Amino acid sequence: MLHALVQNSKVISRAGKTIAVPWWSFTKTVIATAALVLVRDKLLALDQTLENQLFTLRQLLRHEAGLADYGQLPDYHLAVERGDAPWSDEEMLERTEAKRLRYLPGSSWAYSNIGYLYVRRLIEHRTGEDLEVALQRLVLRPLELNHVRLAKSHQDLIDVEMGVANTYDPRWVYHGLLVGPLHEAALLLDRLMAGSLLPEDLLGDMLERRSLGGSIAGRPWVSPGYGLGIMVGTTEDETSIAGHTGGGPGSFIAVYRNIASPLSPCCAAFSTGGEVGNVEREAIRRVEQYRLSNGGS
């Protein structure tokens, strides 16, 4: 089932109650925003090599740190499918040989969920707060989002639309899994891009992308790129968009806006089946539909 909305014009509900959905890797956009708020407040630095590491915060946020990704481990996916108890952080890092960098930081690009676990730890260390408290204080409350929370156990997903993954344990997402209404995902991106939380220079840093080359099979990107916790690029219909796609067992989410148009709404789509490219296309279709209805501006 596919749900879509433009800003907060449609709310997924059941029996009059708003339904939360898993934000999957759109959570990375929120984590990156929290880290940039700490940069704004001079509690973190984007380009200072982190203690006992060879990479910087900027390289972590843009997947340029040289780290492996546990999503590449067949045993990880088998364990999730079996319903095994999640590995500890330490076991996961050992299984992925996380200490062995795959390339010199900054010299290449490879998507890494482990990198965002490191950012999570950095935020928790600098604030002295666990991730949920930090995200609420730094991002969610300032942007007036009241129904987003961090899922920490299977019990936290009982009222969440998980599709067929109704026994999923969110601890398998090592950087953290936010859940919340679909319309609040669109609102978060809209208010973030409005520039009230981050100063112009840091918002510019966030949108400055590393080009990832050509198109992605089955997906609507012709010029994909990645910024700081945000996907930035051009689509098949030549729309310049920014946002993030996420996916996990049972569902996909895509949240985007046209960054070439200051009046563009933020559009979100969520699906409990199908292909990730279809969810992205639906969100992007809504973005483009709005642009064309307003004279192409």
CSV table of C-alpha atoms in Angstrom, one decimal:
chain,number,residue,atom,x,y,z
A,1,MET,CA,0.0,0.0,0.0
A,2,LEU,CA,1.4,3.4,-1.0
A,3,HIS,CA,0.6,6.6,0.9
A,4,ALA,CA,1.8,10.0,-0.2
A,5,LEU,CA,1.3,13.6,0.9
A,6,VAL,CA,2.4,17.2,0.2
A,7,GLN,CA,3.6,18.9,3.4
A,8,ASN,CA,0.9,18.1,6.0
A,9,SER,CA,-2.1,17.9,3.6
A,10,LYS,CA,-2.8,14.2,4.2
A,11,VAL,CA,-2.4,12.2,7.4
A,12,ILE,CA,-2.2,8.4,7.5
A,13,SER,CA,-4.8,7.4,10.0
A,14,ARG,CA,-6.8,4.4,11.2
A,15,ALA,CA,-10.0,4.7,13.1
A,16,GLY,CA,-9.4,8.4,13.5
A,17,LYS,CA,-5.9,7.8,15.0
A,18,THR,CA,-2.8,9.1,13.3
A,19,ILE,CA,-0.5,6.2,12.4
A,20,ALA,CA,3.3,6.3,12.9
A,21,VAL,CA,5.6,4.9,10.3
A,22,PRO,CA,9.3,3.9,10.5
A,23,TRP,CA,11.5,6.7,9.1
A,24,TRP,CA,14.3,4.2,8.4
A,25,SER,CA,17.3,6.1,6.9
A,26,PHE,CA,15.4,9.4,7.0
A,27,THR,CA,16.6,9.2,10.6
A,28,LYS,CA,20.1,10.0,9.2
A,29,THR,CA,18.8,13.5,8.2
A,30,VAL,CA,17.7,14.1,11.7
A,31,ILE,CA,20.9,12.9,13.2
A,32,ALA,CA,23.0,15.0,10.8
A,33,THR,CA,20.9,18.0,11.7
A,34,ALA,CA,21.5,17.4,15.4
A,35,ALA,CA,25.3,17.2,14.8
A,36,LEU,CA,25.2,20.4,12.8
A,37,VAL,CA,23.3,22.2,15.6
A,38,LEU,CA,26.2,21.2,17.8
A,39,VAL,CA,28.6,22.6,15.2
A,40,ARG,CA,26.5,25.8,15.2
A,41,ASP,CA,26.9,25.9,19.0
A,42,LYS,CA,30.7,25.2,18.7
A,43,LEU,CA,30.4,21.9,20.6
A,44,LEU,CA,31.6,20.0,17.5
A,45,ALA,CA,33.8,20.8,14.5
A,46,LEU,CA,33.1,19.6,11.0
A,47,ASP,CA,36.6,19.4,9.7
A,48,GLN,CA,38.7,18.4,12.8
A,49,THR,CA,39.9,14.9,12.8
A,50,LEU,CA,38.1,13.0,15.5
A,51,GLU,CA,40.0,11.7,18.6
A,52,ASN,CA,41.6,8.3,17.9
A,53,GLN,CA,40.3,8.3,14.3
A,54,LEU,CA,41.5,9.3,10.8
A,55,PHE,CA,38.3,10.9,9.7
A,56,THR,CA,36.2,14.0,10.4
A,57,LEU,CA,32.6,14.6,11.3
A,58,ARG,CA,32.0,15.9,7.7
A,59,GLN,CA,33.4,12.7,6.3
A,60,LEU,CA,31.2,10.6,8.6
A,61,LEU,CA,28.0,12.6,7.6
A,62,ARG,CA,28.8,12.4,3.9
A,63,HIS,CA,29.8,8.6,3.9
A,64,GLU,CA,33.4,9.5,3.0
A,65,ALA,CA,35.1,8.1,6.2
A,66,GLY,CA,36.2,4.7,4.7
A,67,LEU,CA,34.0,2.7,7.0
A,68,ALA,CA,32.4,-0.6,6.2
A,69,ASP,CA,28.6,-1.2,6.4
A,70,TYR,CA,26.9,-4.0,8.3
A,71,GLY,CA,24.2,-4.0,5.6
A,72,GLN,CA,26.7,-5.8,3.3
A,73,LEU,CA,26.9,-8.8,5.7
A,74,PRO,CA,24.7,-11.7,4.6
A,75,ASP,CA,24.7,-12.9,8.2
A,76,TYR,CA,23.1,-9.6,9.3
A,77,HIS,CA,20.1,-10.1,6.9
A,78,LEU,CA,19.7,-13.7,7.9
A,79,ALA,CA,19.7,-12.9,11.6
A,80,VAL,CA,17.0,-10.2,11.0
A,81,GLU,CA,14.9,-12.6,9.0
A,82,ARG,CA,15.2,-15.3,11.7
A,83,GLY,CA,14.1,-12.9,14.4
A,84,ASP,CA,17.4,-13.3,16.3
A,85,ALA,CA,18.2,-11.0,19.1
A,86,PRO,CA,20.2,-8.0,17.8
A,87,TRP,CA,24.0,-8.2,18.1
A,88,SER,CA,25.6,-5.9,20.5
A,89,ASP,CA,27.4,-2.8,19.0
A,90,GLU,CA,30.7,-4.5,19.8
A,91,GLU,CA,29.8,-7.8,18.1
A,92,MET,CA,28.5,-5.9,15.0
A,93,LEU,CA,31.7,-3.9,14.8
A,94,GLU,CA,33.8,-7.0,15.1
A,95,ARG,CA,31.9,-8.9,12.5
A,96,THR,CA,32.3,-6.0,10.0
A,97,GLU,CA,36.0,-5.4,10.9
A,98,ALA,CA,35.0,-1.8,11.4
A,99,LYS,CA,38.5,-0.7,12.5
A,100,ARG,CA,39.9,-1.6,9.1
A,101,LEU,CA,39.1,1.4,6.8
A,102,ARG,CA,38.3,0.4,3.3
A,103,TYR,CA,39.8,3.6,1.8
A,104,LEU,CA,41.6,6.7,2.9
A,105,PRO,CA,39.0,9.1,4.4
A,106,GLY,CA,37.8,11.7,1.9
A,107,SER,CA,39.2,9.8,-1.1
A,108,SER,CA,36.1,7.9,-2.0
A,109,TRP,CA,32.5,7.2,-1.0
A,110,ALA,CA,30.6,4.2,0.4
A,111,TYR,CA,27.3,4.3,2.2
A,112,SER,CA,27.9,3.3,5.8
A,113,ASN,CA,25.3,2.9,8.6
A,114,ILE,CA,28.3,2.3,10.9
A,115,GLY,CA,29.4,5.9,10.3
A,116,TYR,CA,26.1,7.1,11.7
A,117,LEU,CA,26.5,4.9,14.7
A,118,TYR,CA,29.7,6.8,15.3
A,119,VAL,CA,27.9,10.1,14.9
A,120,ARG,CA,25.2,8.9,17.4
A,121,ARG,CA,28.0,8.2,19.9
A,122,LEU,CA,29.6,11.6,19.2
A,123,ILE,CA,26.3,13.4,19.9
A,124,GLU,CA,25.6,11.4,23.1
A,125,HIS,CA,29.2,12.1,24.3
A,126,ARG,CA,29.1,15.8,23.6
A,127,THR,CA,25.6,16.4,25.1
A,128,GLY,CA,25.7,13.8,28.0
A,129,GLU,CA,22.3,12.7,26.8
A,130,ASP,CA,21.0,9.6,25.1
A,131,LEU,CA,20.1,10.0,21.5
A,132,GLU,CA,16.4,10.4,21.9
A,133,VAL,CA,16.8,13.2,24.5
A,134,ALA,CA,19.4,14.9,22.3
A,135,LEU,CA,17.3,14.7,19.1
A,136,GLN,CA,14.2,16.0,20.9
A,137,ARG,CA,16.1,19.0,22.4
A,138,LEU,CA,18.3,19.9,19.4
A,139,VAL,CA,15.9,19.2,16.5
A,140,LEU,CA,12.4,17.9,17.1
A,141,ARG,CA,11.1,20.4,19.7
A,142,PRO,CA,12.7,23.5,17.9
A,143,LEU,CA,11.0,22.4,14.7
A,144,GLU,CA,7.7,21.8,16.6
A,145,LEU,CA,7.4,18.1,15.8
A,146,ASN,CA,5.5,16.5,18.7
A,147,HIS,CA,4.8,12.9,17.6
A,148,VAL,CA,8.3,11.6,16.6
A,149,ARG,CA,10.1,9.2,18.9
A,150,LEU,CA,13.0,6.8,18.9
A,151,ALA,CA,12.0,3.1,18.8
A,152,LYS,CA,14.2,1.2,21.3
A,153,SER,CA,12.4,-2.2,21.4
A,154,HIS,CA,9.8,-4.2,19.6
A,155,GLN,CA,7.2,-2.9,22.1
A,156,ASP,CA,7.8,0.6,20.7
A,157,LEU,CA,6.7,-0.6,17.2
A,158,ILE,CA,3.3,-2.1,18.3
A,159,ASP,CA,1.3,1.0,17.0
A,160,VAL,CA,3.7,1.6,14.0
A,161,GLU,CA,2.8,0.6,10.5
A,162,MET,CA,5.5,-2.0,9.8
A,163,GLY,CA,3.9,-4.0,6.9
A,164,VAL,CA,4.9,-7.6,7.1
A,165,ALA,CA,7.7,-6.9,9.6
A,166,ASN,CA,5.5,-7.0,12.6
A,167,THR,CA,8.1,-8.7,14.8
A,168,TYR,CA,11.0,-6.4,13.9
A,169,ASP,CA,13.4,-5.3,16.6
A,170,PRO,CA,14.6,-1.7,16.0
A,171,ARG,CA,17.9,-2.3,17.7
A,172,TRP,CA,19.0,-3.8,14.4
A,173,VAL,CA,19.3,-0.2,13.3
A,174,TYR,CA,22.4,0.7,15.1
A,175,HIS,CA,22.3,4.5,14.6
A,176,GLY,CA,18.7,4.5,15.9
A,177,LEU,CA,15.3,4.3,14.3
A,178,LEU,CA,12.9,7.2,14.5
A,179,VAL,CA,9.2,6.6,14.0
A,180,GLY,CA,6.4,9.2,13.6
A,181,PRO,CA,3.6,10.3,11.3
A,182,LEU,CA,4.5,10.6,7.6
A,183,HIS,CA,3.3,14.2,7.6
A,184,GLU,CA,5.8,15.1,10.3
A,185,ALA,CA,8.6,13.8,8.1
A,186,ALA,CA,7.6,16.2,5.4
A,187,LEU,CA,7.2,19.0,7.9
A,188,LEU,CA,10.7,18.3,9.3
A,189,LEU,CA,12.3,18.7,5.9
A,190,ASP,CA,10.2,21.7,5.1
A,191,ARG,CA,11.2,23.5,8.3
A,192,LEU,CA,14.8,22.5,8.1
A,193,MET,CA,15.1,23.8,4.6
A,194,ALA,CA,13.4,27.1,5.7
A,195,GLY,CA,16.6,27.9,7.5
A,196,SER,CA,15.3,28.7,11.0
A,197,LEU,CA,17.3,26.0,12.8
A,198,LEU,CA,20.7,26.1,11.0
A,199,PRO,CA,22.5,29.2,9.8
A,200,GLU,CA,22.8,29.7,6.1
A,201,ASP,CA,26.4,28.5,5.9
A,202,LEU,CA,25.7,25.2,7.7
A,203,LEU,CA,22.6,24.6,5.6
A,204,GLY,CA,24.8,25.2,2.6
A,205,ASP,CA,27.3,22.7,3.9
A,206,MET,CA,24.5,20.2,4.3
A,207,LEU,CA,23.4,20.6,0.7
A,208,GLU,CA,26.9,20.6,-0.8
A,209,ARG,CA,27.0,17.2,-2.4
A,210,ARG,CA,29.5,14.6,-3.5
A,211,SER,CA,28.5,13.4,-6.9
A,212,LEU,CA,28.0,9.7,-7.1
A,213,GLY,CA,28.2,9.4,-10.9
A,214,GLY,CA,25.5,8.1,-13.2
A,215,SER,CA,22.0,6.8,-12.8
A,216,ILE,CA,20.9,4.1,-10.3
A,217,ALA,CA,19.1,1.1,-11.9
A,218,GLY,CA,15.4,1.0,-11.0
A,219,ARG,CA,15.4,4.3,-9.3
A,220,PRO,CA,14.6,7.8,-10.7
A,221,TRP,CA,18.1,9.4,-10.2
A,222,VAL,CA,20.1,10.5,-13.2
A,223,SER,CA,22.6,12.5,-11.2
A,224,PRO,CA,22.7,11.3,-7.6
A,225,GLY,CA,24.8,12.8,-4.9
A,226,TYR,CA,25.1,12.9,-1.1
A,227,GLY,CA,25.5,15.9,1.2
A,228,LEU,CA,25.6,15.8,5.0
A,229,GLY,CA,22.9,13.4,6.0
A,230,ILE,CA,20.9,14.3,2.9
A,231,MET,CA,20.5,12.9,-0.7
A,232,VAL,CA,20.9,15.7,-3.3
A,233,GLY,CA,20.6,15.3,-7.1
A,234,THR,CA,18.7,15.5,-10.3
A,235,THR,CA,15.9,13.1,-11.3
A,236,GLU,CA,14.6,11.7,-14.6
A,237,ASP,CA,12.4,14.7,-15.1
A,238,GLU,CA,15.3,17.1,-14.5
A,239,THR,CA,14.0,18.1,-11.0
A,240,SER,CA,16.7,19.1,-8.5
A,241,ILE,CA,15.8,17.6,-5.2
A,242,ALA,CA,17.0,17.0,-1.7
A,243,GLY,CA,15.8,14.8,1.1
A,244,HIS,CA,16.3,11.1,1.9
A,245,THR,CA,15.0,7.7,1.1
A,246,GLY,CA,14.8,4.9,3.7
A,247,GLY,CA,13.9,1.3,3.7
A,248,GLY,CA,13.9,-1.8,5.9
A,249,PRO,CA,12.0,-5.0,6.3
A,250,GLY,CA,8.4,-4.5,5.1
A,251,SER,CA,8.4,-0.8,4.0
A,252,PHE,CA,10.1,2.2,2.3
A,253,ILE,CA,9.9,6.0,2.9
A,254,ALA,CA,11.0,8.9,0.7
A,255,VAL,CA,10.9,12.5,1.7
A,256,TYR,CA,12.0,15.2,-0.8
A,257,ARG,CA,11.6,18.8,-2.0
A,258,ASN,CA,12.6,20.8,-5.1
A,259,ILE,CA,15.6,22.8,-4.0
A,260,ALA,CA,15.6,25.0,-7.1
A,261,SER,CA,12.2,26.5,-6.0
A,262,PRO,CA,11.9,28.4,-2.7
A,263,LEU,CA,8.1,27.8,-2.8
A,264,SER,CA,8.3,24.1,-3.3
A,265,PRO,CA,6.5,21.9,-0.7
A,266,CYS,CA,8.1,19.0,0.9
A,267,CYS,CA,6.6,15.7,-0.3
A,268,ALA,CA,6.7,12.3,1.4
A,269,ALA,CA,5.7,8.9,0.3
A,270,PHE,CA,5.5,5.6,2.3
A,271,SER,CA,4.9,2.1,1.1
A,272,THR,CA,4.4,-1.3,2.7
A,273,GLY,CA,5.3,-3.1,-0.5
A,274,GLY,CA,6.7,-2.7,-3.9
A,275,GLU,CA,10.1,-1.3,-4.9
A,276,VAL,CA,12.1,1.6,-3.4
A,277,GLY,CA,12.2,3.3,-6.8
A,278,ASN,CA,8.4,3.5,-6.9
A,279,VAL,CA,8.2,5.2,-3.5
A,280,GLU,CA,10.9,7.8,-4.6
A,281,ARG,CA,9.0,8.4,-7.9
A,282,GLU,CA,5.8,9.1,-6.0
A,283,ALA,CA,7.4,11.6,-3.7
A,284,ILE,CA,9.2,13.2,-6.7
A,285,ARG,CA,6.0,13.2,-8.8
A,286,ARG,CA,4.3,15.2,-6.2
A,287,VAL,CA,7.2,17.7,-6.1
A,288,GLU,CA,7.2,18.0,-9.9
A,289,GLN,CA,3.4,18.2,-10.1
A,290,TYR,CA,3.4,21.2,-7.8
A,291,ARG,CA,6.2,22.9,-9.8
A,292,LEU,CA,4.3,22.5,-13.1
A,293,SER,CA,1.0,23.7,-11.5
A,294,ASN,CA,2.8,26.9,-10.5
A,295,GLY,CA,4.1,27.8,-14.0
A,296,GLY,CA,7.4,25.8,-13.6
A,297,SER,CA,8.7,28.0,-10.9
